[in-house]
PDB file of C-alpha atoms and ligand atoms in Angstrom:
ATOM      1  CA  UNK A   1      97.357 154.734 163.730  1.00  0.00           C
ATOM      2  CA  UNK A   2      94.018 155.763 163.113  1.00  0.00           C
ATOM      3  CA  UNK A   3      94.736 159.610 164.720  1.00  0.00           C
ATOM      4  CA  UNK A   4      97.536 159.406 161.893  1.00  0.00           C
ATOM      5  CA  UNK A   5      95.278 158.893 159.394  1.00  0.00           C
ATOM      6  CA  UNK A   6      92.627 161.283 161.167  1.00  0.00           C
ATOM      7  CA  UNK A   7      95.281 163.985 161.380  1.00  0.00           C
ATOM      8  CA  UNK A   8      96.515 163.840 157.507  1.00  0.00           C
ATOM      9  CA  UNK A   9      93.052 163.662 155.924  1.00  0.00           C
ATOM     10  CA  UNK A  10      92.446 166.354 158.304  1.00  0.00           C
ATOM     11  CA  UNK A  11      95.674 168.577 156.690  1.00  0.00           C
ATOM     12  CA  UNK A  12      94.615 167.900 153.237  1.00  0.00           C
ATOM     13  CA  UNK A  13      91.067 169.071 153.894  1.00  0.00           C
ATOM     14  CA  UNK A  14      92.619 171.904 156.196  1.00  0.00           C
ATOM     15  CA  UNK A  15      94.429 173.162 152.957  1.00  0.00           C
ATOM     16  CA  UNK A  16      91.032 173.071 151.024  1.00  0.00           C
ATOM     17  CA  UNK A  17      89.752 175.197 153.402  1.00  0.00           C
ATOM     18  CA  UNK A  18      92.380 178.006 154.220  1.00  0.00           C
ATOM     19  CA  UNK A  19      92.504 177.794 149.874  1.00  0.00           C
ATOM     20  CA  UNK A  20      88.796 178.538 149.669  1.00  0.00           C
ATOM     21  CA  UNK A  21      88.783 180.845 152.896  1.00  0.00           C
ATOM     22  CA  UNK A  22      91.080 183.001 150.592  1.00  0.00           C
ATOM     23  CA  UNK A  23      89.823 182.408 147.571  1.00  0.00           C
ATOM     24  CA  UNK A  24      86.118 182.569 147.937  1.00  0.00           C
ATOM     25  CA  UNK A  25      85.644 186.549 149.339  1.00  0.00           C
ATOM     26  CA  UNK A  26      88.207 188.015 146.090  1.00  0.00           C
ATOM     27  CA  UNK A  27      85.350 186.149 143.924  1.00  0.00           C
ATOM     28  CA  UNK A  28      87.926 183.651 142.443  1.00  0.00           C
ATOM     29  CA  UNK A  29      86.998 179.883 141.671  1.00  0.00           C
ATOM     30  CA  UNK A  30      87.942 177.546 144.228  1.00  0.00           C
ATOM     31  CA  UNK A  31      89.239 174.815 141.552  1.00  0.00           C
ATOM     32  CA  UNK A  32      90.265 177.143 138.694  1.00  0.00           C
ATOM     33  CA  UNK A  33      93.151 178.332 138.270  1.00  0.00           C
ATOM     34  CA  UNK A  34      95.105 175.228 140.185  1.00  0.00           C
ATOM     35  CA  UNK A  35      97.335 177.135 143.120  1.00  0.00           C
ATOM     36  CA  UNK A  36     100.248 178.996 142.136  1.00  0.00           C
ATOM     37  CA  UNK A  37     102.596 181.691 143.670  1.00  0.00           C
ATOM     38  CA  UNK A  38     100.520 185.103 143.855  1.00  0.00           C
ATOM     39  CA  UNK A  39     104.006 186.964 143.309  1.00  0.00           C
ATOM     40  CA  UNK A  40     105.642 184.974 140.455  1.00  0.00           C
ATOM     41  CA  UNK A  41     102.503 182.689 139.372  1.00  0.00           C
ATOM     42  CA  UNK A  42     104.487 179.822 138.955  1.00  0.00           C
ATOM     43  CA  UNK A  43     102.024 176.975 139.397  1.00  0.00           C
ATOM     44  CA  UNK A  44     102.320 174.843 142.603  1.00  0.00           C
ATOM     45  CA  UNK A  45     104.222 171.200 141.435  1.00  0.00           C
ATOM     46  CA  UNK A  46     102.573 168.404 143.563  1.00  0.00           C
ATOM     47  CA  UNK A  47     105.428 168.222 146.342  1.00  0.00           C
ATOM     48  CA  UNK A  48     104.926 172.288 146.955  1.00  0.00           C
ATOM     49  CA  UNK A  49     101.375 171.315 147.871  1.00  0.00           C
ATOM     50  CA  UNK A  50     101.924 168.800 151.038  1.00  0.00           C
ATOM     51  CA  UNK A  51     100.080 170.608 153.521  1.00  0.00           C
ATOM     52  CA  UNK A  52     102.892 172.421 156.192  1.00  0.00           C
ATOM     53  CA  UNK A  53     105.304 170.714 155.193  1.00  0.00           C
ATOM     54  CA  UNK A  54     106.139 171.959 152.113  1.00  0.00           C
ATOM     55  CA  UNK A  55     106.093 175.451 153.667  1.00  0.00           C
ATOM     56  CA  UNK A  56     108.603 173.965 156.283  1.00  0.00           C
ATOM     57  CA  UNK A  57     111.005 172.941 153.925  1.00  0.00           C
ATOM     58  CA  UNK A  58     110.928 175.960 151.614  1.00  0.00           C
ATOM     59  CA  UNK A  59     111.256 177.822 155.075  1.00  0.00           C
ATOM     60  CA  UNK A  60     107.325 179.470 154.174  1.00  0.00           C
ATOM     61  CA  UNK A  61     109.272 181.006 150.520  1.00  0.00           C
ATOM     62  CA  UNK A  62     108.248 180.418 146.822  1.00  0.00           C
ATOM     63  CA  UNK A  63     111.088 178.449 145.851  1.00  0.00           C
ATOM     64  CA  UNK A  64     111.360 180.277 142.579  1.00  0.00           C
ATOM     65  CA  UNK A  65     110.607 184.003 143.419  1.00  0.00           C
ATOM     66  CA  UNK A  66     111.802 183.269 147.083  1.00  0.00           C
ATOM     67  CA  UNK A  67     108.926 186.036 147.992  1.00  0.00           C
ATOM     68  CA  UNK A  68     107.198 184.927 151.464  1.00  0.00           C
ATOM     69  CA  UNK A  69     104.285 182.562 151.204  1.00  0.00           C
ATOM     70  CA  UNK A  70     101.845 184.237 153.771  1.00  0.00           C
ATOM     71  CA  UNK A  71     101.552 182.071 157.177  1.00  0.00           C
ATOM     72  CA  UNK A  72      98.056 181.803 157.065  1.00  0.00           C
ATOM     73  CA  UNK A  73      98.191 178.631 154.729  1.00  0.00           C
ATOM     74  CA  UNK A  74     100.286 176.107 157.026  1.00  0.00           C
ATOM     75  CA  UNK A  75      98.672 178.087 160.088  1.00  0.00           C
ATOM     76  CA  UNK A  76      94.714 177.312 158.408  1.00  0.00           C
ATOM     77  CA  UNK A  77      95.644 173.675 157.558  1.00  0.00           C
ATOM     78  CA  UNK A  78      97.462 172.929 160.790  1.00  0.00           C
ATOM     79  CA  UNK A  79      94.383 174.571 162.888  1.00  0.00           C
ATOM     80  CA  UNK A  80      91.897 172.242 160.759  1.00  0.00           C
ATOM     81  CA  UNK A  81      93.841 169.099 161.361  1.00  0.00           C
ATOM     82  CA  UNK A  82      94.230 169.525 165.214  1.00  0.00           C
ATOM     83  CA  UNK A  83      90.540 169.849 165.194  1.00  0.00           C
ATOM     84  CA  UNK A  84      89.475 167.052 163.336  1.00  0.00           C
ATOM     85  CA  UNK A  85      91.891 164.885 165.887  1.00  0.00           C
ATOM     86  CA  UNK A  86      90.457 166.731 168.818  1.00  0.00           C
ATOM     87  CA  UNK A  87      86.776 165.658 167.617  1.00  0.00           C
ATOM     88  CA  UNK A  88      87.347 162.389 166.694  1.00  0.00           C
ATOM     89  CA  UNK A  89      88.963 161.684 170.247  1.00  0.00           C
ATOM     90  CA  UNK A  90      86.221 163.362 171.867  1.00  0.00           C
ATOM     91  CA  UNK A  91      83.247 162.049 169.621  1.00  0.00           C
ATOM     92  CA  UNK A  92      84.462 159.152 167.761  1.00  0.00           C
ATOM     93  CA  UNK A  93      82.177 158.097 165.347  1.00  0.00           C
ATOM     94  CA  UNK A  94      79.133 159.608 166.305  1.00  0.00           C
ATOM     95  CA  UNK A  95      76.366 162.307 164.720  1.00  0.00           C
ATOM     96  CA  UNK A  96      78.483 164.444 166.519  1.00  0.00           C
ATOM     97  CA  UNK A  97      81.517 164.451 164.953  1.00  0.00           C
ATOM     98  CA  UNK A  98      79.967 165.355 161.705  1.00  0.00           C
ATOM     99  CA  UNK A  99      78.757 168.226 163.916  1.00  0.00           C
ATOM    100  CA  UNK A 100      81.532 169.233 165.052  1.00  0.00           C
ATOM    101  CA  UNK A 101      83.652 168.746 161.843  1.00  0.00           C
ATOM    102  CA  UNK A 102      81.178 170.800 160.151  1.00  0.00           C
ATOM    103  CA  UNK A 103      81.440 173.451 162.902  1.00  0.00           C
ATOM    104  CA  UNK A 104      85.209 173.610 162.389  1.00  0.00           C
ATOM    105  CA  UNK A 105      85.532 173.848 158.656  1.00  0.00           C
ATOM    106  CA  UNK A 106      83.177 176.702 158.915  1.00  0.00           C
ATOM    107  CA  UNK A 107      85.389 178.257 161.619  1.00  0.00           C
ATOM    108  CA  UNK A 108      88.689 178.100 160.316  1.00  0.00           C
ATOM    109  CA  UNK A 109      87.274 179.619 156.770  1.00  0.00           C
ATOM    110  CA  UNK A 110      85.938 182.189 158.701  1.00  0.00           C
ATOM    111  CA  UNK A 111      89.122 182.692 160.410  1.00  0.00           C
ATOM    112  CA  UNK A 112      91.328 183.057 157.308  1.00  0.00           C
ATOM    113  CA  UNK A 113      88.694 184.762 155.537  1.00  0.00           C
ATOM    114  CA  UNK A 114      88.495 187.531 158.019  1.00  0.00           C
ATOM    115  CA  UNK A 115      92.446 188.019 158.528  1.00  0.00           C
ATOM    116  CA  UNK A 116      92.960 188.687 154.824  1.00  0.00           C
ATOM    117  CA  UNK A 117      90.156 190.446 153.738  1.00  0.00           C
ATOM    118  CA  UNK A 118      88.389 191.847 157.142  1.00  0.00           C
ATOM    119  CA  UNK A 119      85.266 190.136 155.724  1.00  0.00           C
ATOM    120  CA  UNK A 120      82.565 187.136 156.782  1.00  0.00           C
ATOM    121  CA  UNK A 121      81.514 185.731 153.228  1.00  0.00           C
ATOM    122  CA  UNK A 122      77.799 184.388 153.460  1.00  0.00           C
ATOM    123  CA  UNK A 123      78.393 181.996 151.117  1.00  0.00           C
ATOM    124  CA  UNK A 124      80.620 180.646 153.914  1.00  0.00           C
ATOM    125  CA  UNK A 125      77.981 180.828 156.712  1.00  0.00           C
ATOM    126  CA  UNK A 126      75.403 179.715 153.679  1.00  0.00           C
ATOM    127  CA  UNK A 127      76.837 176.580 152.869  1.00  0.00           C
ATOM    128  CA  UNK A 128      77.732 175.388 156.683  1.00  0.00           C
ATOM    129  CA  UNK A 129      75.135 176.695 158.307  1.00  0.00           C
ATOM    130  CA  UNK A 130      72.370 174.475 156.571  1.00  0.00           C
ATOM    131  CA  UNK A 131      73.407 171.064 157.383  1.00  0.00           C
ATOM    132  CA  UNK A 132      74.635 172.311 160.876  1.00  0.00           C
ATOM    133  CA  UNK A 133      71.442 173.473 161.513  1.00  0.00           C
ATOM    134  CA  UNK A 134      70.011 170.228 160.047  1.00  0.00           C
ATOM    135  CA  UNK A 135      72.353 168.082 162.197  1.00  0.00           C
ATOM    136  CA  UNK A 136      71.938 169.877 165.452  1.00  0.00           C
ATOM    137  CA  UNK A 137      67.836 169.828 165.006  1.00  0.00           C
ATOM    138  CA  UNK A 138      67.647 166.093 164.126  1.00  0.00           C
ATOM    139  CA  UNK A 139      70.396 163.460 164.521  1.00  0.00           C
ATOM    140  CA  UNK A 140      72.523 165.302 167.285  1.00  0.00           C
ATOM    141  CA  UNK A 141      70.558 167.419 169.447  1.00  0.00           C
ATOM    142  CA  UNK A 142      71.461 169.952 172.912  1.00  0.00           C
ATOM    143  CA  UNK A 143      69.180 168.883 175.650  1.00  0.00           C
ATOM    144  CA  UNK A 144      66.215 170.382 175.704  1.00  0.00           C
ATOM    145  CA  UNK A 145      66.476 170.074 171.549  1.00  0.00           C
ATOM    146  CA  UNK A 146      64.985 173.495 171.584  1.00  0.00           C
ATOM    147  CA  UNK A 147      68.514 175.192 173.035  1.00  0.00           C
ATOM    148  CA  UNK A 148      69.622 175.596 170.237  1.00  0.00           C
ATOM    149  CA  UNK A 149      66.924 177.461 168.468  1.00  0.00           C
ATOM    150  CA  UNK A 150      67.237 179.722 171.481  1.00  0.00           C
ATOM    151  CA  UNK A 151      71.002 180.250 171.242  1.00  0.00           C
ATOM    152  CA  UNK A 152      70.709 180.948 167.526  1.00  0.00           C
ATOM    153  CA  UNK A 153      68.052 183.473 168.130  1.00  0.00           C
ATOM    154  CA  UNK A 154      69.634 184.816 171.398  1.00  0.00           C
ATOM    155  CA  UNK A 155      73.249 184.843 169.373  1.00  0.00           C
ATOM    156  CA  UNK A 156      72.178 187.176 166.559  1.00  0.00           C
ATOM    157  CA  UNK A 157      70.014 189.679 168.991  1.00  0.00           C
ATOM    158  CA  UNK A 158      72.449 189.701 170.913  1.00  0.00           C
ATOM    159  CA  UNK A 159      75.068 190.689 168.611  1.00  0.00           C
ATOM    160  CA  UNK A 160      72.415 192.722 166.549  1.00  0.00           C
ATOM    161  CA  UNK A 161      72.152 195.054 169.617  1.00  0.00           C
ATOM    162  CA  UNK A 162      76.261 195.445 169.933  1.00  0.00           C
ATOM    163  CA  UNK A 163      76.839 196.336 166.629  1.00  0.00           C
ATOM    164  CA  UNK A 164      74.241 198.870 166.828  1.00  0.00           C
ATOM    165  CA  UNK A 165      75.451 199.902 169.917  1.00  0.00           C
ATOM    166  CA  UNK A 166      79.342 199.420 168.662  1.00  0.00           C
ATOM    167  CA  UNK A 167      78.283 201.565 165.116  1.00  0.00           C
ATOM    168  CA  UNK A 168      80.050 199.100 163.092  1.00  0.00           C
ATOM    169  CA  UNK A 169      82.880 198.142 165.452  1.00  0.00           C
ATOM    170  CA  UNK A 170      81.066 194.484 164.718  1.00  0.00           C
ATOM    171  CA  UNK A 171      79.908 193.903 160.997  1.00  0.00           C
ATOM    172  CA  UNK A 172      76.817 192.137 159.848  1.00  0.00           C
ATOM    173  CA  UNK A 173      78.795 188.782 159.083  1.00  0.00           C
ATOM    174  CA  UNK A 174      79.699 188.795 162.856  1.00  0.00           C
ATOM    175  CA  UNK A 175      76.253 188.778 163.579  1.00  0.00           C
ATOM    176  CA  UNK A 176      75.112 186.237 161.099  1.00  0.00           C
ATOM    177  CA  UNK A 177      78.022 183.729 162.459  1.00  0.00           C
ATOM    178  CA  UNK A 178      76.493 184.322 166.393  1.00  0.00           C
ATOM    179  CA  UNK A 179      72.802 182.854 164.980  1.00  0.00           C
ATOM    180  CA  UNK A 180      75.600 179.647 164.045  1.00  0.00           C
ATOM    181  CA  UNK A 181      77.175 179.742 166.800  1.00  0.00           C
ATOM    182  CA  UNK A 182      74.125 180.035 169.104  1.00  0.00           C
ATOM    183  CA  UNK A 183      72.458 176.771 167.170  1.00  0.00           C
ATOM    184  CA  UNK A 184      75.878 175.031 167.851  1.00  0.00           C
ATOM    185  CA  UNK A 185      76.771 175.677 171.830  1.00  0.00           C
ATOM    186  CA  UNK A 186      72.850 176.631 172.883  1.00  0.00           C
ATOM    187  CA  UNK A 187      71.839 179.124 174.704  1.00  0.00           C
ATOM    188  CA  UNK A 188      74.236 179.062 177.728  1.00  0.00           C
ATOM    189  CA  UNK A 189      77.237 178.114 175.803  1.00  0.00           C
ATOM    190  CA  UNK A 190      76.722 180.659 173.729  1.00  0.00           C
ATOM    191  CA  UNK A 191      76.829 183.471 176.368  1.00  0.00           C
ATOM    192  CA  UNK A 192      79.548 181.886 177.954  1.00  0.00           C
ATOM    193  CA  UNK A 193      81.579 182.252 174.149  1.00  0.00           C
ATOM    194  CA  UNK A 194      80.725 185.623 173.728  1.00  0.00           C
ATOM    195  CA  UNK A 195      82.476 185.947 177.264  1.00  0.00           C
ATOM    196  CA  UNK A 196      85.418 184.220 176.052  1.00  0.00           C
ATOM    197  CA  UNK A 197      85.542 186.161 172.837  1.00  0.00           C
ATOM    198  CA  UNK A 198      85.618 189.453 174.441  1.00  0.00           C
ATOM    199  CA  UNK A 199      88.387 188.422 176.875  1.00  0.00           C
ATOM    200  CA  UNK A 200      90.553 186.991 173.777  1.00  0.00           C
ATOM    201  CA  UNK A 201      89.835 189.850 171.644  1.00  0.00           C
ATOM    202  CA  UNK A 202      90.191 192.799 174.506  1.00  0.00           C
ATOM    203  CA  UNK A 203      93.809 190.451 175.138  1.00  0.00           C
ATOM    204  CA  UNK A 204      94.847 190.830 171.741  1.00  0.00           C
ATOM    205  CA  UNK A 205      93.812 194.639 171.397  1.00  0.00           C
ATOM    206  CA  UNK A 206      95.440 195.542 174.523  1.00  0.00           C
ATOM    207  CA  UNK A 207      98.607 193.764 173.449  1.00  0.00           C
ATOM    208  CA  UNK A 208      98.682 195.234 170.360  1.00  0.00           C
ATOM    209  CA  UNK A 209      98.746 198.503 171.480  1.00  0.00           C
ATOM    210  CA  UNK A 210     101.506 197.810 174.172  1.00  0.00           C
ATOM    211  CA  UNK A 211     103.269 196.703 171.103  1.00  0.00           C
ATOM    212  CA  UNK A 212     102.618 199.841 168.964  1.00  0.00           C
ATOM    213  CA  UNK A 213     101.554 197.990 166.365  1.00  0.00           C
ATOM    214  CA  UNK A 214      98.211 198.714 165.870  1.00  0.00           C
ATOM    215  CA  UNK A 215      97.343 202.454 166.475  1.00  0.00           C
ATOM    216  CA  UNK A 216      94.148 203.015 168.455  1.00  0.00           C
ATOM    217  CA  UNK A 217      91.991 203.410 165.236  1.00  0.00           C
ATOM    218  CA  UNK A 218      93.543 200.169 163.372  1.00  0.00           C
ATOM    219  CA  UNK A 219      90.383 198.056 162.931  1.00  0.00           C
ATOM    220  CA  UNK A 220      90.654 194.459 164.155  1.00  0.00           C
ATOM    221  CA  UNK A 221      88.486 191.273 162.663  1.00  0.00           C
ATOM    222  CA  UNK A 222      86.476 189.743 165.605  1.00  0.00           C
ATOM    223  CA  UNK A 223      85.565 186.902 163.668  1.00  0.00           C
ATOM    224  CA  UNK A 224      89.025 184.680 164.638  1.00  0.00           C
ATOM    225  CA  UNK A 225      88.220 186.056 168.629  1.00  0.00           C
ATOM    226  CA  UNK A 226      84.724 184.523 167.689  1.00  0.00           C
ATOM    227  CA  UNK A 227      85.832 181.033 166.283  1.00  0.00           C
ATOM    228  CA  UNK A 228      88.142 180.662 169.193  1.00  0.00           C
ATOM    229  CA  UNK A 229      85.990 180.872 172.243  1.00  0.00           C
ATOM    230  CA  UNK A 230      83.093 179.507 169.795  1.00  0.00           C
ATOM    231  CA  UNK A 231      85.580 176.373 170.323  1.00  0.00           C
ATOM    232  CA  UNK A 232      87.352 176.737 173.589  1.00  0.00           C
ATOM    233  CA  UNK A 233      83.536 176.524 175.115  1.00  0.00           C
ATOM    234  CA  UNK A 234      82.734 173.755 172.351  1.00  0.00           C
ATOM    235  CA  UNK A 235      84.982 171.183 173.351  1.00  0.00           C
ATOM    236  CA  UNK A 236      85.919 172.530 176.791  1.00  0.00           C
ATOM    237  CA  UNK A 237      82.074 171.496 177.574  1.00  0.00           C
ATOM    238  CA  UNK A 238      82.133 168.037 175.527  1.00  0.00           C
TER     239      UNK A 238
HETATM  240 ZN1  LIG B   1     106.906 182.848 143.511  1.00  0.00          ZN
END
């Protein structure tokens, strides 16, 4: 019952997210206007806004314009709610969860964000990173507390030096997210994600160009290779 409950505050939240992920880097408000089709603008009726499910039963089209709502909604809200389950099994109700919560809502913005717009808003890392940071230095610290100064610090060098190296194959919001992601996993677990990162993201590059899809130059976000071995290490180590 309660991982019901857990799971369907998590969607609703999840659909806050993926609609401020998008929302947030084309400068728009995230209340105003309310959510309406970008082809047709007709404005969202409460049943069309029932996190995945609506987009299940209008088989992911308006139902006006029939133009196809992009997957990234049901994909950001689903991704969100699995979390939020998967921390409050792991956590329950500890400092961590809010941790870890916190960590995930930044992540999954980040995600969407970077799909659409190849960007890493720091408004985003702005508004997460401060009470993570706050968290993770006071109410739930790594062991030795200071880990996780080291892996922020350690994080954005590291990542400082490869996009130097890379000459803007990694962008400056990749690097800000790393100091985040250092302060979250420490200073081991963040190596260990970068690892994981690279392997996902050298996967989905290889793939891709078995596929033909991308060409070699095609430019490819890292930030959603980031967020996912950010949290494969995250709760694979909990
Ligand atoms: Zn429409």
């Amino acid at each position: 019952m309660e991982t019901i409950i857990v799971g369907v505050i998590g969607l609703l939240i999840g659909s806050f997210l993926t609609a401020a992920g998008l929302r947030l880097p084309a400068k728009q408000s995230i209340v105003y206007p309310p959510s309406a089709c970008p082809f047709c603008s007709a404005r969202l009726r409460p049943w069309n806004l029932v996190p995945v499910f609506s987009y299940v039963w209008q088989f992911g089209r308006c139902t006006r314009c029939r133009e196809r709502i992009s997957p990234i909604y049901p994909a950001g809200e689903l991704a969100f709610a699995v979390l939020a389950v998967a921390s409050y099994y792991i956590f329950g109700w500890s400092m961590e969860l809010a941790a870890a919560l916190l960590f995930s809502a930044m992540l999954v913005m980040i995600t969407v964000s970077d799909l659409r717009y190849m960007v890493i808003p720091d408004r985003i890392l702005l508004v997460f990173s401060v009470p993570i940071a706050l968290v993770r230095l006071t109410v739930a610290p790594l062991d030795p507390w200071w880990d996780a100064a080291a892996g922020s610090a350690g994080g954005f060098l590291l990542l400082f030096a490869a996009a130097v190296v890379s000459r803007g194959g990694l962008g400056g919001g990749d690097v800000k997210l790393y100091a985040v992601v250092g302060l979250m996993l420490g200073f081991s677990g963040m190596l260990l994600s970068l690892a994981a990162a690279s392997i996902l993201g050298l996967c989905a590059g290889l793939a891709g160009v078995f596929m033909n899809k991308w060409g070699r130059k095609t430019e490819i976000p890292f930030g959603p290779f980031i967020a996912a071995g950010a949290l494969l290490v995250y709760f694979a180590g909990a």
